[in-house]
PDB file of C-alpha atoms in Angstrom:
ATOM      1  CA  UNK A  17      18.511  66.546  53.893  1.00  0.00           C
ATOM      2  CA  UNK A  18      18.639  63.693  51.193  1.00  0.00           C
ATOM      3  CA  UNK A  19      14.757  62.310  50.454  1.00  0.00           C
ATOM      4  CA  UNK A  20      16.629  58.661  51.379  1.00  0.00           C
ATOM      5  CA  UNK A  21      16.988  60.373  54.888  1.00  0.00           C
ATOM      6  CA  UNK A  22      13.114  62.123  54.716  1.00  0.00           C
ATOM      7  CA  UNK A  23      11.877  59.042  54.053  1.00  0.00           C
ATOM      8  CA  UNK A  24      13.495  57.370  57.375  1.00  0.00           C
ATOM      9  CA  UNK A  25      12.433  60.164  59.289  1.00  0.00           C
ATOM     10  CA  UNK A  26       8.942  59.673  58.016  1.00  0.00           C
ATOM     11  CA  UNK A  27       8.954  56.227  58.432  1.00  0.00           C
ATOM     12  CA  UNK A  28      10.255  56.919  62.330  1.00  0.00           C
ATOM     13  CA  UNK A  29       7.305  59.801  62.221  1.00  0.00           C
ATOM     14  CA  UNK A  30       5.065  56.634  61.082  1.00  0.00           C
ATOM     15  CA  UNK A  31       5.707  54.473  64.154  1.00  0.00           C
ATOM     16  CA  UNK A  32       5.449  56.930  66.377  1.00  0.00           C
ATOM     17  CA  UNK A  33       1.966  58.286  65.404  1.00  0.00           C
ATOM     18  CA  UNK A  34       0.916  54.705  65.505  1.00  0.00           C
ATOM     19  CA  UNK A  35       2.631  52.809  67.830  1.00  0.00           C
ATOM     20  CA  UNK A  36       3.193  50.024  65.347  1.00  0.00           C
ATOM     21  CA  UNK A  37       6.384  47.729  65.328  1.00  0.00           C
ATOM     22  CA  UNK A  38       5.929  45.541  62.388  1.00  0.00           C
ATOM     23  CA  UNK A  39       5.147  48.344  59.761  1.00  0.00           C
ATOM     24  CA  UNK A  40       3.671  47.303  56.006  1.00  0.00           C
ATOM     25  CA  UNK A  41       5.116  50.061  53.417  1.00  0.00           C
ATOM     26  CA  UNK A  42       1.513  50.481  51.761  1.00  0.00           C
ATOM     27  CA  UNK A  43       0.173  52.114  55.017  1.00  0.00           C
ATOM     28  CA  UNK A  44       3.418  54.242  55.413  1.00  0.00           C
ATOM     29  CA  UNK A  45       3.260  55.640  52.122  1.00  0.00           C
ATOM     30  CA  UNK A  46      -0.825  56.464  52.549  1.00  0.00           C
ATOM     31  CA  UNK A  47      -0.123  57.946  55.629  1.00  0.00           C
ATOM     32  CA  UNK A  48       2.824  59.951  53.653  1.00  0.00           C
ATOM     33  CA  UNK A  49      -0.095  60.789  51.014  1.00  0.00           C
ATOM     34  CA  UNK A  50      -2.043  61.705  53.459  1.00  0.00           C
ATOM     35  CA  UNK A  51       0.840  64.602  54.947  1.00  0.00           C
ATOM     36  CA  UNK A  52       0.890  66.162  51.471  1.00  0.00           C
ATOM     37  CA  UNK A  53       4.167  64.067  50.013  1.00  0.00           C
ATOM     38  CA  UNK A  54       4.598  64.404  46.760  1.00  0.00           C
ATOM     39  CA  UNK A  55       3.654  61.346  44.428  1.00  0.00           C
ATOM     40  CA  UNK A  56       6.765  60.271  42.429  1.00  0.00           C
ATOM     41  CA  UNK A  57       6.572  60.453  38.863  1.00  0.00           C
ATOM     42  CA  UNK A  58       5.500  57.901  37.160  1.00  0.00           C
ATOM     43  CA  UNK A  59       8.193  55.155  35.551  1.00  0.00           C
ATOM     44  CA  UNK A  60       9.087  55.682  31.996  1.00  0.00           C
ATOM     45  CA  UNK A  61       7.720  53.275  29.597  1.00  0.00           C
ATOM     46  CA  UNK A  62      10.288  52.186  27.908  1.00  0.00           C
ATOM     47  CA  UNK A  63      12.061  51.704  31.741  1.00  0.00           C
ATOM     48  CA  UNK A  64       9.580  49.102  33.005  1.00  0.00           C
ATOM     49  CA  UNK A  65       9.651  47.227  29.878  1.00  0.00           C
ATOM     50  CA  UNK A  66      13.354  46.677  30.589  1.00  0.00           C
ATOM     51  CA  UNK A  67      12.967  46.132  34.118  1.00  0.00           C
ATOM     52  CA  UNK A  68      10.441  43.603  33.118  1.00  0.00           C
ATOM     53  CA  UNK A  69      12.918  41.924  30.751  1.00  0.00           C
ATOM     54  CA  UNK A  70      15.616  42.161  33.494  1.00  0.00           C
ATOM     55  CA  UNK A  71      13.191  40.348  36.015  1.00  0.00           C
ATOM     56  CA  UNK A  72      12.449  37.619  33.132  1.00  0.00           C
ATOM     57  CA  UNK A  73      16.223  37.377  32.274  1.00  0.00           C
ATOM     58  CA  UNK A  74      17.318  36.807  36.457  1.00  0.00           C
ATOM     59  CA  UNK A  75      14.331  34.769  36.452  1.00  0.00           C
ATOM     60  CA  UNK A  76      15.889  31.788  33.596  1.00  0.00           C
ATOM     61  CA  UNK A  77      16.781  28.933  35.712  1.00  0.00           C
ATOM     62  CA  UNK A  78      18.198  25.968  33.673  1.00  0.00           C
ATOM     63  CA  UNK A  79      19.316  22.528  34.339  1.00  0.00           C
ATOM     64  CA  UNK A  80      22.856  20.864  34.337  1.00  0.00           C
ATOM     65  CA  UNK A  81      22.807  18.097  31.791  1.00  0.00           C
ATOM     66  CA  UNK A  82      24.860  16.364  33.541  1.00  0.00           C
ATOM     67  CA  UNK A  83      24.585  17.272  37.707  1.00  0.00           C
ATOM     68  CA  UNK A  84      20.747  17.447  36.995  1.00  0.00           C
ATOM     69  CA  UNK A  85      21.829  21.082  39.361  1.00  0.00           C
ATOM     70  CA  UNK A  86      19.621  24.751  38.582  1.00  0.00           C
ATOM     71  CA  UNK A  87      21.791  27.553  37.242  1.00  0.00           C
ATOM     72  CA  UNK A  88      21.234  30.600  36.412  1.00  0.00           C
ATOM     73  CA  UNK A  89      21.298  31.462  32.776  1.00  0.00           C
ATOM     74  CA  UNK A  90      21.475  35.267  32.389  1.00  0.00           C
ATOM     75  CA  UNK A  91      24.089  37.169  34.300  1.00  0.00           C
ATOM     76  CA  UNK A  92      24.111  41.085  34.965  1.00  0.00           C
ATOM     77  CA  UNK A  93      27.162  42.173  34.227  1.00  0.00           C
ATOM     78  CA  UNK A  94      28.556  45.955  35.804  1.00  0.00           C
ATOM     79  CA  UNK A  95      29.285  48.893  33.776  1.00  0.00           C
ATOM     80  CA  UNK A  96      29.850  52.428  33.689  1.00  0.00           C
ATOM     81  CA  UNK A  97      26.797  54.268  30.546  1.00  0.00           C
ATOM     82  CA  UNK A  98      27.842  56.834  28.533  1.00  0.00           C
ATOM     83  CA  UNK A  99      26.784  59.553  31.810  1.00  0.00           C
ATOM     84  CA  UNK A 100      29.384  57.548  33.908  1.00  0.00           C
ATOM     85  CA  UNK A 101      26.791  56.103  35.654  1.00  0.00           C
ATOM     86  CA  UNK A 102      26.683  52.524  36.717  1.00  0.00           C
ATOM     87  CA  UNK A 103      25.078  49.731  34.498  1.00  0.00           C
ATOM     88  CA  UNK A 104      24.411  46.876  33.573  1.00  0.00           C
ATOM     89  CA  UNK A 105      24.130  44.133  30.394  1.00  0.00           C
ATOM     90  CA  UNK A 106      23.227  40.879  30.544  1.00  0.00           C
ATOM     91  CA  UNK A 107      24.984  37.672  29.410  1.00  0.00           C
ATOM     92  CA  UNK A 108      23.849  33.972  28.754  1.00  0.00           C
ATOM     93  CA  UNK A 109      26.070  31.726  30.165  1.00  0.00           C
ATOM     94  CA  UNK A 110      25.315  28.986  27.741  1.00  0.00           C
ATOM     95  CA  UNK A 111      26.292  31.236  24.837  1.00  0.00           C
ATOM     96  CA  UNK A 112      29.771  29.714  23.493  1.00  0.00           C
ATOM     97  CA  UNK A 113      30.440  33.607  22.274  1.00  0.00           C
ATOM     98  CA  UNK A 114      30.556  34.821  26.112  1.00  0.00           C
ATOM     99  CA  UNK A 115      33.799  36.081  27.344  1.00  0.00           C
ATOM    100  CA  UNK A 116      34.818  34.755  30.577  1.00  0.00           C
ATOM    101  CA  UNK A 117      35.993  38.323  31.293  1.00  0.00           C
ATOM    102  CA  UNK A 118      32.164  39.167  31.751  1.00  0.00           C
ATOM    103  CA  UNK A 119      31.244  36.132  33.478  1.00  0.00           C
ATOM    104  CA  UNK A 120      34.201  36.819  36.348  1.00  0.00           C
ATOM    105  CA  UNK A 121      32.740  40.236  36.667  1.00  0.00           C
ATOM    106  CA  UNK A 122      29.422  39.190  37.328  1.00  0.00           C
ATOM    107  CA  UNK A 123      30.417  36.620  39.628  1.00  0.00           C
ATOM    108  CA  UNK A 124      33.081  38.984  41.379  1.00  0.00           C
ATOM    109  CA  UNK A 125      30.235  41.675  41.663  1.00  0.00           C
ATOM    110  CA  UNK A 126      27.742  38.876  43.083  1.00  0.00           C
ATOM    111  CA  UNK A 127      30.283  37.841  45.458  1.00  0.00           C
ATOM    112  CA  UNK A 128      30.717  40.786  47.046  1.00  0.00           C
ATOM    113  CA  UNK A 129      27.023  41.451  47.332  1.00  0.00           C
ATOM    114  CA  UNK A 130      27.313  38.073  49.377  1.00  0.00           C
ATOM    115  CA  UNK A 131      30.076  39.118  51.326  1.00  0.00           C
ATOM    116  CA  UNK A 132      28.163  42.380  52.042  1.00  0.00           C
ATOM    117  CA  UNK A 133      25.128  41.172  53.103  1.00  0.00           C
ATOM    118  CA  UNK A 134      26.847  38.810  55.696  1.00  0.00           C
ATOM    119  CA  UNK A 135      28.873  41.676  57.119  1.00  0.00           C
ATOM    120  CA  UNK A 136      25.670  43.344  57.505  1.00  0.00           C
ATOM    121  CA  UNK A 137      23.876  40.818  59.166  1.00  0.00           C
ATOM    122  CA  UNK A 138      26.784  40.089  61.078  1.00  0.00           C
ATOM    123  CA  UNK A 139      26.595  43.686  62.861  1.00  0.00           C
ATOM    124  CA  UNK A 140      22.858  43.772  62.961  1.00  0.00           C
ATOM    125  CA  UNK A 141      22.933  40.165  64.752  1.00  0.00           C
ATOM    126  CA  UNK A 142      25.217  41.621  67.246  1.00  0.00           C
ATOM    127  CA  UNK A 143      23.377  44.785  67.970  1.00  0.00           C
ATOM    128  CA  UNK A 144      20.095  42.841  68.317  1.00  0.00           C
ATOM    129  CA  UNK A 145      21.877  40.552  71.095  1.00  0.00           C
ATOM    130  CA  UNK A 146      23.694  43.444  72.747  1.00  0.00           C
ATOM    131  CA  UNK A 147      20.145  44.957  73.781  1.00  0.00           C
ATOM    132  CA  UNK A 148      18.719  41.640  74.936  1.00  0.00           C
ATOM    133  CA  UNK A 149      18.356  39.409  77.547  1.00  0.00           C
ATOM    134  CA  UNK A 150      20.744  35.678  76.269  1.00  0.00           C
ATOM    135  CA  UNK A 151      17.002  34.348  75.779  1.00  0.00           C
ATOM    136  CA  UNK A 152      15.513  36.928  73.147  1.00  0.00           C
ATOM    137  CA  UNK A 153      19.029  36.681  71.613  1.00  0.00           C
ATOM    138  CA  UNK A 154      19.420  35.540  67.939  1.00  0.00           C
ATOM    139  CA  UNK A 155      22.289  33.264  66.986  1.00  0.00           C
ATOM    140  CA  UNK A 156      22.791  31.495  63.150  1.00  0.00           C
ATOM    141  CA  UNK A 157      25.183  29.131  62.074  1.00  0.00           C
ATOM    142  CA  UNK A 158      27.558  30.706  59.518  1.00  0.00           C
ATOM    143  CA  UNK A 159      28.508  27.557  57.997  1.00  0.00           C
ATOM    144  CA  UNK A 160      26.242  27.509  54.805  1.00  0.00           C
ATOM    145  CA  UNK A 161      26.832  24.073  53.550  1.00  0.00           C
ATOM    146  CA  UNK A 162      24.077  21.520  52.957  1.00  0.00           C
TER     147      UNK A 162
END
């Protein structure tokens, strides 16, 4: 069993031990401590300063000179490291020397991350109102203009 799936059955093993059904994280993962799991290790240095500089980077909102609009400056952009594995590096928007390659894969990449999200909610909107009465049922507008 993958620890992604240990860790849902523990958090199922949570709820049932105590009856809760809005569940905070911090008292699943004492009660975890408390069963004998295993403490992760803790985060490399050098990997939380750069998670700290990614935060700060997605973090840079800046204002359209002209539509007075917030942008983001810094985008992430997707790439495979040396190990194959998926990465990323970060571009400024505002930087005349960015390729518009990299911005179109950010934006591409964020895109779908849109798209995926909505299919998700889509499906979990419709399970939630195929187990309930019409008036516990949850409906949203999908139009997402102004």
């Amino acid at each position: 069993m993958s620890k992604l799936h240990e860790r849902q059955r523990l958090i199922r093993h949570y709820k049932e031990q105590t009856g809760e059904t809005e569940i905070d994280m911090h008292k699943v993962a004492e009660f975890a401590i408390k069963m004998g799991w295993p403490l992760p290790k803790p985060a490399d240095p050098k990997e939380l300063l750069a998670k700290q500089f990614t935060d700060a980077a997605r973090q840079d909102i800046r204002q359209d000179t002209e539509s007075k609009r917030p942008y983001r400056a810094y985008h992430a952009v997707p790439t495979q490291n040396k190990n194959g594995q998926l990465s990323f590096w970060w571009i400024d928007i505002d930087d005349p020397n960015t390729k518009p390659q990299s911005f179109r894969k950010s934006a591409v990449r964020r895109r779908e991350q849109m798209i995926d999200d909505g299919v998700q909610l889509s499906l979990d909107l419709d399970h939630w109102n195929s187990q309930r009465p019409e008036k516990e049922q949850v409906h949203l507008p999908w139009d997402l203009t102004l």
